[in-house]
PDB file of C-alpha atoms in Angstrom:
ATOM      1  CA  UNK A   1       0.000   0.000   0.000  1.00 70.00           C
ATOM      2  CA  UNK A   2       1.409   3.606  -0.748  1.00 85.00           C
ATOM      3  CA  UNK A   3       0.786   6.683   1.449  1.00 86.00           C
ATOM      4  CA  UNK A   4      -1.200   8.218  -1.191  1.00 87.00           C
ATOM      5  CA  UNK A   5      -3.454   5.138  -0.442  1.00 88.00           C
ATOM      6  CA  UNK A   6      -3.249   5.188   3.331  1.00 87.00           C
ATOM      7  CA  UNK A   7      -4.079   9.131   3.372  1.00 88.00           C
ATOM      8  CA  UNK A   8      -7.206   8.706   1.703  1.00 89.00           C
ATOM      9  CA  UNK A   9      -8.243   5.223   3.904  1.00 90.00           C
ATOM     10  CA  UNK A  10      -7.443   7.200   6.801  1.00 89.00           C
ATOM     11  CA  UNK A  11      -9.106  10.722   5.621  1.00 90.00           C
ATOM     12  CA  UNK A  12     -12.110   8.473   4.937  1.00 90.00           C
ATOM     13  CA  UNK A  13     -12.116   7.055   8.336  1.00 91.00           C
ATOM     14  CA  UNK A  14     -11.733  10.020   9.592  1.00 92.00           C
ATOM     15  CA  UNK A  15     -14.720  11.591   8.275  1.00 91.00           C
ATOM     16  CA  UNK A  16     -17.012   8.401   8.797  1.00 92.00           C
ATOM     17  CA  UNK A  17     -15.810   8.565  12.386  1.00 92.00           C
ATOM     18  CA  UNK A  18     -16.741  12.362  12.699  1.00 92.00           C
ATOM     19  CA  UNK A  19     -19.461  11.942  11.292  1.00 91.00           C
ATOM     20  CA  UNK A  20     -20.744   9.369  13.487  1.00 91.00           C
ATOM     21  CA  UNK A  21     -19.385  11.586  16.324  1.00 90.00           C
ATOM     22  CA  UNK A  22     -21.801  14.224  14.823  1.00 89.00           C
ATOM     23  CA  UNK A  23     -24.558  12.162  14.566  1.00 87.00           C
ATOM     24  CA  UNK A  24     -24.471  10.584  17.958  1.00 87.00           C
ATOM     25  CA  UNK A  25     -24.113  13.945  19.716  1.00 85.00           C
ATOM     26  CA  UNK A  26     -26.863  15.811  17.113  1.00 83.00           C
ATOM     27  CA  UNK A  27     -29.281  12.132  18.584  1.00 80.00           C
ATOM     28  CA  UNK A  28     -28.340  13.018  21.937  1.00 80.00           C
ATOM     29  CA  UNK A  29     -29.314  17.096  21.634  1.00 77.00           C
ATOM     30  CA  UNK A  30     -32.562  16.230  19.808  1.00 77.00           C
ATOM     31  CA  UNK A  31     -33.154  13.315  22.269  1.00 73.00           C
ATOM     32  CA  UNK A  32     -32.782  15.671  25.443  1.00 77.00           C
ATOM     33  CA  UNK A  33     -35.169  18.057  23.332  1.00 78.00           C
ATOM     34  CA  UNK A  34     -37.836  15.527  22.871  1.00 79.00           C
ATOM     35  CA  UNK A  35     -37.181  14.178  26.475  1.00 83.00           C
ATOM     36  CA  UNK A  36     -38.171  17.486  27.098  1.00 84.00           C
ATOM     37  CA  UNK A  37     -40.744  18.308  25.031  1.00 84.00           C
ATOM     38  CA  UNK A  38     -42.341  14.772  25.956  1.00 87.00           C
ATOM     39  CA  UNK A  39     -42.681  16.172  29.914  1.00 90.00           C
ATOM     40  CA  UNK A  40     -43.332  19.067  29.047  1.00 90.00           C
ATOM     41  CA  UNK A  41     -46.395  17.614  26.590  1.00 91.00           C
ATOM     42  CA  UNK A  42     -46.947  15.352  29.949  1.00 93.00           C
ATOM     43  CA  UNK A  43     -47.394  18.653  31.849  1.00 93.00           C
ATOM     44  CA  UNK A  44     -50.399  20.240  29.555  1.00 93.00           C
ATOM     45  CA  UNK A  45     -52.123  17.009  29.433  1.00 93.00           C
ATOM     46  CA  UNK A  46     -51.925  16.451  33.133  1.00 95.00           C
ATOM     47  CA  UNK A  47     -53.186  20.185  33.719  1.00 93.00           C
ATOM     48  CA  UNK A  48     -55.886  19.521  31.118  1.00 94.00           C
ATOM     49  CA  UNK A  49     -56.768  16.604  32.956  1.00 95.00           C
ATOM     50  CA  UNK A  50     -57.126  18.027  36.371  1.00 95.00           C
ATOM     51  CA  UNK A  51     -59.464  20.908  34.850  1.00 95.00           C
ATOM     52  CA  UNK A  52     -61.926  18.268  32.770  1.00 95.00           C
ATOM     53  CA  UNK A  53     -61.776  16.800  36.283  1.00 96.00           C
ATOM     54  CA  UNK A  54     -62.943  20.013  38.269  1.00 95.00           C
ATOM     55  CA  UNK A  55     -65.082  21.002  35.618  1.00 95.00           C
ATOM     56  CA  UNK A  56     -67.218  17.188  35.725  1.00 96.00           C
ATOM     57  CA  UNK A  57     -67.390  17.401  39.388  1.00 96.00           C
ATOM     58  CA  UNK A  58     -69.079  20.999  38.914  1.00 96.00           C
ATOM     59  CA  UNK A  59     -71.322  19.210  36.510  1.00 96.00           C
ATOM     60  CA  UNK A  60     -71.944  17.063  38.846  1.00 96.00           C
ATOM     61  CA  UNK A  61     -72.976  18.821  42.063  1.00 96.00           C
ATOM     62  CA  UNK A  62     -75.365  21.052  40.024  1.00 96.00           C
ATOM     63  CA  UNK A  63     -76.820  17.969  38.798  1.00 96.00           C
ATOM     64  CA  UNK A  64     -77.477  16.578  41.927  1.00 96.00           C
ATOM     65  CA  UNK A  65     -78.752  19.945  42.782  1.00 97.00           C
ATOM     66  CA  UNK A  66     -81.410  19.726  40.307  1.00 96.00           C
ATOM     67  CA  UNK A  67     -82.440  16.787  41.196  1.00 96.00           C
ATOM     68  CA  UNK A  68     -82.791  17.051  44.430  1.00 96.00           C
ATOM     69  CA  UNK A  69     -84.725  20.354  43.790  1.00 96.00           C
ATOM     70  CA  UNK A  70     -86.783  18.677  41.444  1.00 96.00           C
ATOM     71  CA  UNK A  71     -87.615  15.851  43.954  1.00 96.00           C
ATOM     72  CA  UNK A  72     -88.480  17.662  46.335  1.00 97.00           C
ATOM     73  CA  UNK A  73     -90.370  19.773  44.563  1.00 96.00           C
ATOM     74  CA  UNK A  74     -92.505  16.636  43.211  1.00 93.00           C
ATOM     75  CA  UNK A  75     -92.529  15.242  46.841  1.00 96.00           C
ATOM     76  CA  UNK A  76     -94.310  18.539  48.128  1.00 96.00           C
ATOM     77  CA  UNK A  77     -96.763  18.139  45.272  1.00 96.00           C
ATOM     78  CA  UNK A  78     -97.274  15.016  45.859  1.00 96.00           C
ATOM     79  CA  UNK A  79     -98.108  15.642  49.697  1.00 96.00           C
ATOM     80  CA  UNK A  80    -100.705  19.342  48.876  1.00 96.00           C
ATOM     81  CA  UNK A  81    -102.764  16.662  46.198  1.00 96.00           C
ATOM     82  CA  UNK A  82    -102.564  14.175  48.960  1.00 96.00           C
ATOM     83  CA  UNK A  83    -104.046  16.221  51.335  1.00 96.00           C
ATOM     84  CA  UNK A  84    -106.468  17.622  49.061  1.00 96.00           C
ATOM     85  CA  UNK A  85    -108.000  14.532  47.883  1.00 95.00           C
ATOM     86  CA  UNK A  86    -108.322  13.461  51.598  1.00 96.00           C
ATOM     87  CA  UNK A  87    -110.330  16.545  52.157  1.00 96.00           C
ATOM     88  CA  UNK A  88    -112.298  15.951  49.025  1.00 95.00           C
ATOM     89  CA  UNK A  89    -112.790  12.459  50.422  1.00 95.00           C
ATOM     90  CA  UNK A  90    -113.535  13.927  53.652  1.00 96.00           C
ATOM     91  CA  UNK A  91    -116.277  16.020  52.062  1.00 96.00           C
ATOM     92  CA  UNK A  92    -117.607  13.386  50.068  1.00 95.00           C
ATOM     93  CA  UNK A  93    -118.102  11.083  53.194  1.00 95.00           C
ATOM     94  CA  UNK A  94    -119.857  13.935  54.986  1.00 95.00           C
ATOM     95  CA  UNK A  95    -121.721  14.917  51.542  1.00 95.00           C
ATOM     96  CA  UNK A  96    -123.259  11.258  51.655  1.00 94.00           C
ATOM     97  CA  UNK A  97    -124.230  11.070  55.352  1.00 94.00           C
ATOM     98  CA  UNK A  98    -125.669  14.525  55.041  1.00 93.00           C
ATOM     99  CA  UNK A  99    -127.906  12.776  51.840  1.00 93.00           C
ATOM    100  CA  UNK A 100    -128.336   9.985  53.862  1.00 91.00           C
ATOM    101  CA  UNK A 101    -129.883  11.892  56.349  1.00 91.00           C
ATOM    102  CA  UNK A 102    -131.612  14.186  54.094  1.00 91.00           C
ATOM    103  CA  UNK A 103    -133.468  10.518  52.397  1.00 89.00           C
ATOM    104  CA  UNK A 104    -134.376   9.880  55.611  1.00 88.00           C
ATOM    105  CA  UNK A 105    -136.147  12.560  56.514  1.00 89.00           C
ATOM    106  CA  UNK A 106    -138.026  12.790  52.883  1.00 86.00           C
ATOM    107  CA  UNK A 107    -139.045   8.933  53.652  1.00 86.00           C
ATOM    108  CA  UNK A 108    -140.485  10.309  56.762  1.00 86.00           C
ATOM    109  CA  UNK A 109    -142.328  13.231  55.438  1.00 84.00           C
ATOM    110  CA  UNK A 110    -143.641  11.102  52.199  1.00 85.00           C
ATOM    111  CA  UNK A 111    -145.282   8.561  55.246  1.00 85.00           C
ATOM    112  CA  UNK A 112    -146.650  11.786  56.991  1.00 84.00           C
ATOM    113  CA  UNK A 113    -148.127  12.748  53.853  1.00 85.00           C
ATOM    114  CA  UNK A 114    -149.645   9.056  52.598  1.00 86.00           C
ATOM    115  CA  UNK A 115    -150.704   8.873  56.633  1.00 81.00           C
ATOM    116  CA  UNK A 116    -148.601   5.124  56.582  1.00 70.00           C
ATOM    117  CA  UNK A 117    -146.694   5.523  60.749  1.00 64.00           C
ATOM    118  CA  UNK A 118    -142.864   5.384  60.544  1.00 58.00           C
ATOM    119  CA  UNK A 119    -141.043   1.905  61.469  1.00 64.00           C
ATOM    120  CA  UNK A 120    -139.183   2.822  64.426  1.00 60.00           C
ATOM    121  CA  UNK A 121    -139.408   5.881  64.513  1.00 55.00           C
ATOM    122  CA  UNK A 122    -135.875   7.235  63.889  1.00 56.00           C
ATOM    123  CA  UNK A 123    -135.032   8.419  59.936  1.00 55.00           C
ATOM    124  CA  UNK A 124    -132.989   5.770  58.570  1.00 55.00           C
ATOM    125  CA  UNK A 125    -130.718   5.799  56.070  1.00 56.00           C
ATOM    126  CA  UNK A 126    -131.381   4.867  51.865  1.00 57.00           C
ATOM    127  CA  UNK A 127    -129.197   2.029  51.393  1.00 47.00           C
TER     128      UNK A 127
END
């Protein structure tokens, strides 16, 4: 081999070895810089994350706001047209003794008129 051969082997080595130096160190620069743009992607999501978080649990509580508004809302509805129908009922009962009554005392004037005595009497009810 001549020197003019063993200056170009060796300027060829030489560059493929720089350049591998180059590339390794240019791998580890942009390696560190996506190192740190992964954390720093890591960062934004986590923040991201924690405010979808506070966000649903807002959601949330004025959900269970609403709902417990509108059930009690429906419960006190519930109990006024409970305790009107028991007074309707009420008045109904007292409607119908009041008729009962009333029959009665038409059974004992229609006798008084057609002269037949009452049985008893005491009005008694139309059944």
């Amino acid at each position: 081999m001549d020197a003019t051969m063993l200056a170009v082997m060796g300027t060829g080595l030489t560059l493929a070895g720089t350049g591998l130096a180059l590339f390794v160190a240019l791998w580890r620069v942009q390696g560190n810089r996506f190192d740190t743009l992964e954390r720093h992607i890591d960062h934004r999501f986590a923040a991201v994350d924690k405010q979808f978080a506070a966000v649903d649990k807002r959601w949330t509580e004025r959900f269970e706001m609403a709902e417990r508004a509108s059930r009690e809302r429906l419960e006190a509805m519930d109990a006024k047209w409970t305790q009107r129908l028991g007074t309707v009922e009420r008045q109904g009962q007292a409607t119908h003794a009041a008729v009962c009554a009333l029959n009665g005392r038409f059974d004992d004037l229609y006798r008084h008129l057609l002269g037949v005595p009452a049985q008893g009497g005491q009005p008694r009810p139309a059944g």
